[in-house]
């Protein structure tokens, strides 16, 4: 049986790899192809479209990349027509993937949306797209199941794929040796995003913040799989001696004293590793102007949405300045009430994200069980 699977950015690509591995444990004969990156390739996916080419952020940015994205979309659909998948799985990246879902639906191919679009945050009317084109939505945040079910979508909360991640195997001393870090200094992890445009908007102010914090700290910047290391090096420039590029975000977070983290999946990764952080984010002025009035939620940081209150500070757009970042980071660096409270709140978020998991089943395995049930349903032509 063949499965088309499409993920368009670093987090979705990681979830896709986990899911492929979980499905292959249940049915080793399954074949996977679609859109993804290195992790999905390593898991056994034949990537027709590289996830790096789909990593676009913001309304105005998507418009400028439409011709390229349109071409990649048609390349993927053409391959689907050639290979005739028995099932399609789309992961996050709604600007690209709901179009993939629509074309698969038209061909009578069952479609699963894993890590469903955050339509609850903005453009809630677009839920109709899921209702029309998706057979099953597998959601990773506890409040999403009710939101989608109330609107006619067959949704199941499977838990967040990051919630059961073990602590890194490498200890702090070994990590310091591997990446030429001073183990005697406190470390601060910098995570400006996983898409080129996003990093370009966020990293300069993050680097200015690091400069203001000073040489008493080591700064660690994990390289997202969707980014080229040379691109980050060009932005870091003169800060290269004080900022270490590393491949593993989770280990960096686990061994850091604090983080400066762009809004997105990285905030959940920080929570899973118990790393206190300040959330930052900036988009182009046009994207912010067009999107801000449509936002339907009280918080930007996912951990704040899950907690139902602000447990980490949010510095967005004009509030995202180096001075404010430094103030926020210095509040959580020393031992004390502010740091202890944030660590406790992040641990509570982690518990919520584990989901209905009395048997300690990994969310990817729970998602795989749902998908295997769909594979048993006969395909109906449209």
mmCIF file of C-alpha atoms in Angstrom, residues 111-334:
data_model
loop_
_atom_site.group_PDB
_atom_site.id
_atom_site.type_symbol
_atom_site.label_atom_id
_atom_site.label_comp_id
_atom_site.label_asym_id
_atom_site.label_seq_id
_atom_site.Cartn_x
_atom_site.Cartn_y
_atom_site.Cartn_z
ATOM 1 C CA UNK A 111 -7.091 12.147 3.584
ATOM 2 C CA UNK A 112 -5.775 12.463 7.133
ATOM 3 C CA UNK A 113 -4.720 15.857 8.481
ATOM 4 C CA UNK A 114 -2.122 15.304 11.210
ATOM 5 C CA UNK A 115 -1.286 18.451 13.174
ATOM 6 C CA UNK A 116 -4.327 20.255 11.856
ATOM 7 C CA UNK A 117 -4.242 23.934 10.843
ATOM 8 C CA UNK A 118 -4.686 26.421 13.658
ATOM 9 C CA UNK A 119 -7.940 27.743 12.242
ATOM 10 C CA UNK A 120 -9.118 28.289 15.816
ATOM 11 C CA UNK A 121 -6.550 31.095 16.039
ATOM 12 C CA UNK A 122 -7.626 32.981 12.934
ATOM 13 C CA UNK A 123 -9.781 32.525 9.811
ATOM 14 C CA UNK A 124 -12.145 30.165 11.653
ATOM 15 C CA UNK A 125 -14.400 30.049 8.606
ATOM 16 C CA UNK A 126 -11.772 27.922 6.881
ATOM 17 C CA UNK A 127 -12.783 24.960 9.034
ATOM 18 C CA UNK A 128 -15.152 24.206 6.168
ATOM 19 C CA UNK A 129 -12.097 23.151 4.151
ATOM 20 C CA UNK A 130 -11.352 20.386 6.632
ATOM 21 C CA UNK A 131 -14.994 19.369 6.787
ATOM 22 C CA UNK A 132 -15.110 19.103 3.001
ATOM 23 C CA UNK A 133 -11.793 17.467 2.147
ATOM 24 C CA UNK A 134 -10.570 15.585 5.222
ATOM 25 C CA UNK A 135 -11.641 12.149 6.396
ATOM 26 C CA UNK A 136 -9.890 12.413 9.742
ATOM 27 C CA UNK A 137 -8.168 15.181 11.687
ATOM 28 C CA UNK A 138 -5.548 14.097 14.225
ATOM 29 C CA UNK A 139 -4.970 17.053 16.540
ATOM 30 C CA UNK A 140 -2.120 17.593 18.989
ATOM 31 C CA UNK A 141 -3.506 20.211 21.378
ATOM 32 C CA UNK A 142 -6.179 19.285 23.948
ATOM 33 C CA UNK A 143 -8.627 22.091 23.138
ATOM 34 C CA UNK A 144 -8.630 21.384 19.385
ATOM 35 C CA UNK A 145 -10.729 18.211 19.429
ATOM 36 C CA UNK A 146 -13.849 19.967 20.728
ATOM 37 C CA UNK A 147 -13.289 22.990 18.482
ATOM 38 C CA UNK A 148 -13.216 20.862 15.337
ATOM 39 C CA UNK A 149 -15.895 18.390 16.376
ATOM 40 C CA UNK A 150 -18.290 21.237 17.198
ATOM 41 C CA UNK A 151 -17.821 22.335 13.582
ATOM 42 C CA UNK A 152 -18.471 18.969 11.975
ATOM 43 C CA UNK A 153 -14.895 17.675 11.586
ATOM 44 C CA UNK A 154 -14.065 14.116 12.663
ATOM 45 C CA UNK A 155 -11.195 15.030 15.000
ATOM 46 C CA UNK A 156 -9.282 13.020 17.602
ATOM 47 C CA UNK A 157 -6.762 14.374 20.101
ATOM 48 C CA UNK A 158 -3.772 12.019 19.984
ATOM 49 C CA UNK A 159 -1.382 14.013 22.179
ATOM 50 C CA UNK A 160 1.553 16.160 21.165
ATOM 51 C CA UNK A 161 4.436 14.298 19.453
ATOM 52 C CA UNK A 162 6.959 16.139 21.624
ATOM 53 C CA UNK A 163 5.274 15.443 24.962
ATOM 54 C CA UNK A 164 7.011 12.133 25.631
ATOM 55 C CA UNK A 165 10.458 13.029 24.390
ATOM 56 C CA UNK A 166 13.143 11.640 26.693
ATOM 57 C CA UNK A 167 15.886 13.919 28.024
ATOM 58 C CA UNK A 168 18.933 14.101 25.747
ATOM 59 C CA UNK A 169 21.385 11.236 26.048
ATOM 60 C CA UNK A 170 24.399 13.535 25.963
ATOM 61 C CA UNK A 171 25.309 15.192 29.276
ATOM 62 C CA UNK A 172 26.217 18.848 29.622
ATOM 63 C CA UNK A 173 29.972 18.311 29.881
ATOM 64 C CA UNK A 174 30.073 16.153 26.761
ATOM 65 C CA UNK A 175 27.860 18.643 24.925
ATOM 66 C CA UNK A 176 30.198 21.478 25.904
ATOM 67 C CA UNK A 177 33.198 19.559 24.630
ATOM 68 C CA UNK A 178 31.506 18.607 21.358
ATOM 69 C CA UNK A 179 30.483 22.177 20.491
ATOM 70 C CA UNK A 180 33.318 24.158 22.139
ATOM 71 C CA UNK A 181 31.129 25.665 24.846
ATOM 72 C CA UNK A 182 32.241 26.844 28.279
ATOM 73 C CA UNK A 183 30.474 24.543 30.714
ATOM 74 C CA UNK A 184 31.171 26.966 33.573
ATOM 75 C CA UNK A 185 28.980 29.668 32.020
ATOM 76 C CA UNK A 186 25.172 29.701 31.855
ATOM 77 C CA UNK A 187 23.903 28.919 28.337
ATOM 78 C CA UNK A 188 21.067 30.661 26.520
ATOM 79 C CA UNK A 189 19.449 28.983 23.520
ATOM 80 C CA UNK A 190 18.470 31.227 20.595
ATOM 81 C CA UNK A 191 15.735 29.929 18.298
ATOM 82 C CA UNK A 192 14.727 32.507 15.657
ATOM 83 C CA UNK A 193 12.434 30.182 13.639
ATOM 84 C CA UNK A 194 12.664 27.476 11.003
ATOM 85 C CA UNK A 195 11.963 29.486 7.839
ATOM 86 C CA UNK A 196 14.327 31.820 6.037
ATOM 87 C CA UNK A 197 12.090 34.895 6.043
ATOM 88 C CA UNK A 198 11.139 34.299 9.662
ATOM 89 C CA UNK A 199 14.768 34.057 10.751
ATOM 90 C CA UNK A 200 15.610 37.198 8.822
ATOM 91 C CA UNK A 201 12.942 39.097 10.746
ATOM 92 C CA UNK A 202 13.751 37.686 14.196
ATOM 93 C CA UNK A 203 17.460 36.908 14.403
ATOM 94 C CA UNK A 204 18.963 40.435 14.235
ATOM 95 C CA UNK A 205 17.100 41.568 17.366
ATOM 96 C CA UNK A 206 17.837 38.263 19.101
ATOM 97 C CA UNK A 207 21.557 38.769 18.383
ATOM 98 C CA UNK A 208 21.356 42.344 19.676
ATOM 99 C CA UNK A 209 19.779 40.952 22.850
ATOM 100 C CA UNK A 210 22.618 38.449 23.202
ATOM 101 C CA UNK A 211 25.148 41.244 22.809
ATOM 102 C CA UNK A 212 23.448 43.253 25.566
ATOM 103 C CA UNK A 213 23.390 40.215 27.876
ATOM 104 C CA UNK A 214 27.149 40.005 27.475
ATOM 105 C CA UNK A 215 30.086 37.622 27.525
ATOM 106 C CA UNK A 216 29.180 36.020 30.856
ATOM 107 C CA UNK A 217 26.803 33.740 28.893
ATOM 108 C CA UNK A 218 27.257 31.223 26.100
ATOM 109 C CA UNK A 219 24.734 31.487 23.263
ATOM 110 C CA UNK A 220 23.629 28.370 21.397
ATOM 111 C CA UNK A 221 21.694 28.507 18.124
ATOM 112 C CA UNK A 222 20.265 25.183 16.843
ATOM 113 C CA UNK A 223 20.130 24.941 13.039
ATOM 114 C CA UNK A 224 16.637 23.916 11.912
ATOM 115 C CA UNK A 225 16.614 21.179 9.232
ATOM 116 C CA UNK A 226 14.804 23.548 6.867
ATOM 117 C CA UNK A 227 17.626 26.110 7.008
ATOM 118 C CA UNK A 228 21.079 26.222 5.478
ATOM 119 C CA UNK A 229 23.891 26.663 7.967
ATOM 120 C CA UNK A 230 25.607 29.134 5.634
ATOM 121 C CA UNK A 231 22.519 31.369 5.718
ATOM 122 C CA UNK A 232 22.665 31.550 9.513
ATOM 123 C CA UNK A 233 26.404 32.168 9.437
ATOM 124 C CA UNK A 234 25.881 35.108 7.087
ATOM 125 C CA UNK A 235 23.363 36.673 9.488
ATOM 126 C CA UNK A 236 25.481 36.057 12.557
ATOM 127 C CA UNK A 237 28.539 37.654 10.967
ATOM 128 C CA UNK A 238 30.663 39.280 13.670
ATOM 129 C CA UNK A 239 28.777 37.446 16.410
ATOM 130 C CA UNK A 240 30.090 34.094 15.187
ATOM 131 C CA UNK A 241 32.608 33.782 18.024
ATOM 132 C CA UNK A 242 29.931 34.259 20.696
ATOM 133 C CA UNK A 243 27.111 32.233 19.097
ATOM 134 C CA UNK A 244 27.594 28.504 18.556
ATOM 135 C CA UNK A 245 25.609 26.778 15.819
ATOM 136 C CA UNK A 246 24.516 23.288 16.868
ATOM 137 C CA UNK A 247 22.355 20.611 15.214
ATOM 138 C CA UNK A 248 20.154 19.500 18.133
ATOM 139 C CA UNK A 249 17.596 21.933 19.547
ATOM 140 C CA UNK A 250 16.322 19.633 22.294
ATOM 141 C CA UNK A 251 19.740 18.983 23.811
ATOM 142 C CA UNK A 252 20.576 22.687 23.616
ATOM 143 C CA UNK A 253 17.350 23.585 25.440
ATOM 144 C CA UNK A 254 17.765 20.871 28.048
ATOM 145 C CA UNK A 255 21.244 22.110 28.982
ATOM 146 C CA UNK A 256 20.511 25.849 28.777
ATOM 147 C CA UNK A 257 19.630 28.168 31.611
ATOM 148 C CA UNK A 258 17.089 30.046 29.475
ATOM 149 C CA UNK A 259 15.971 30.646 25.899
ATOM 150 C CA UNK A 260 14.939 33.387 23.503
ATOM 151 C CA UNK A 261 12.429 31.542 21.346
ATOM 152 C CA UNK A 262 10.414 32.560 18.285
ATOM 153 C CA UNK A 263 6.709 31.764 18.394
ATOM 154 C CA UNK A 264 5.944 28.305 17.027
ATOM 155 C CA UNK A 265 6.750 24.692 17.771
ATOM 156 C CA UNK A 266 10.035 25.721 19.399
ATOM 157 C CA UNK A 267 8.077 27.110 22.364
ATOM 158 C CA UNK A 268 6.621 23.639 22.926
ATOM 159 C CA UNK A 269 10.089 22.091 22.593
ATOM 160 C CA UNK A 270 11.343 24.465 25.303
ATOM 161 C CA UNK A 271 8.458 23.477 27.563
ATOM 162 C CA UNK A 272 9.161 19.783 27.023
ATOM 163 C CA UNK A 273 12.786 20.292 28.051
ATOM 164 C CA UNK A 274 11.825 22.447 31.041
ATOM 165 C CA UNK A 275 13.733 25.481 29.768
ATOM 166 C CA UNK A 276 12.391 28.899 30.868
ATOM 167 C CA UNK A 277 12.217 31.333 27.958
ATOM 168 C CA UNK A 278 10.983 34.585 26.507
ATOM 169 C CA UNK A 279 8.847 34.303 23.389
ATOM 170 C CA UNK A 280 9.542 36.736 20.535
ATOM 171 C CA UNK A 281 8.166 37.234 17.051
ATOM 172 C CA UNK A 282 8.114 39.673 14.178
ATOM 173 C CA UNK A 283 6.656 39.544 10.683
ATOM 174 C CA UNK A 284 6.598 42.114 7.916
ATOM 175 C CA UNK A 285 4.480 45.202 8.652
ATOM 176 C CA UNK A 286 2.066 44.237 5.861
ATOM 177 C CA UNK A 287 1.597 40.703 7.187
ATOM 178 C CA UNK A 288 1.028 42.045 10.690
ATOM 179 C CA UNK A 289 -1.450 44.657 9.468
ATOM 180 C CA UNK A 290 -3.420 42.128 7.436
ATOM 181 C CA UNK A 291 -3.364 39.388 10.042
ATOM 182 C CA UNK A 292 -3.657 41.032 13.454
ATOM 183 C CA UNK A 293 -7.359 41.862 13.264
ATOM 184 C CA UNK A 294 -8.154 38.253 12.333
ATOM 185 C CA UNK A 295 -6.429 36.678 15.312
ATOM 186 C CA UNK A 296 -9.068 35.094 17.539
ATOM 187 C CA UNK A 297 -6.946 34.006 20.502
ATOM 188 C CA UNK A 298 -5.646 35.956 23.511
ATOM 189 C CA UNK A 299 -2.043 34.719 23.288
ATOM 190 C CA UNK A 300 0.617 34.083 20.632
ATOM 191 C CA UNK A 301 2.758 31.543 22.498
ATOM 192 C CA UNK A 302 1.357 28.029 22.261
ATOM 193 C CA UNK A 303 2.310 27.265 25.862
ATOM 194 C CA UNK A 304 0.221 30.241 26.997
ATOM 195 C CA UNK A 305 -2.764 29.062 24.967
ATOM 196 C CA UNK A 306 -2.533 25.589 26.472
ATOM 197 C CA UNK A 307 -2.152 26.968 29.986
ATOM 198 C CA UNK A 308 -5.014 29.404 29.445
ATOM 199 C CA UNK A 309 -2.947 32.308 30.736
ATOM 200 C CA UNK A 310 0.399 33.999 30.170
ATOM 201 C CA UNK A 311 3.097 31.844 31.729
ATOM 202 C CA UNK A 312 5.900 33.116 29.449
ATOM 203 C CA UNK A 313 6.301 36.732 28.303
ATOM 204 C CA UNK A 314 5.341 37.517 24.704
ATOM 205 C CA UNK A 315 7.240 40.188 22.794
ATOM 206 C CA UNK A 316 5.601 40.612 19.400
ATOM 207 C CA UNK A 317 6.255 43.097 16.592
ATOM 208 C CA UNK A 318 6.968 46.561 18.074
ATOM 209 C CA UNK A 319 7.281 45.106 21.593
ATOM 210 C CA UNK A 320 10.080 42.857 20.365
ATOM 211 C CA UNK A 321 13.103 44.992 21.225
ATOM 212 C CA UNK A 322 16.494 43.958 22.538
ATOM 213 C CA UNK A 323 15.970 45.961 25.716
ATOM 214 C CA UNK A 324 12.687 44.206 26.532
ATOM 215 C CA UNK A 325 14.160 40.804 25.713
ATOM 216 C CA UNK A 326 17.049 41.402 28.108
ATOM 217 C CA UNK A 327 14.676 42.465 30.890
ATOM 218 C CA UNK A 328 12.589 39.315 30.374
ATOM 219 C CA UNK A 329 15.558 36.966 30.253
ATOM 220 C CA UNK A 330 17.240 38.469 33.313
ATOM 221 C CA UNK A 331 14.059 37.882 35.302
ATOM 222 C CA UNK A 332 14.174 34.118 34.748
ATOM 223 C CA UNK A 333 17.938 33.506 34.818
ATOM 224 C CA UNK A 334 18.539 33.592 38.581
#
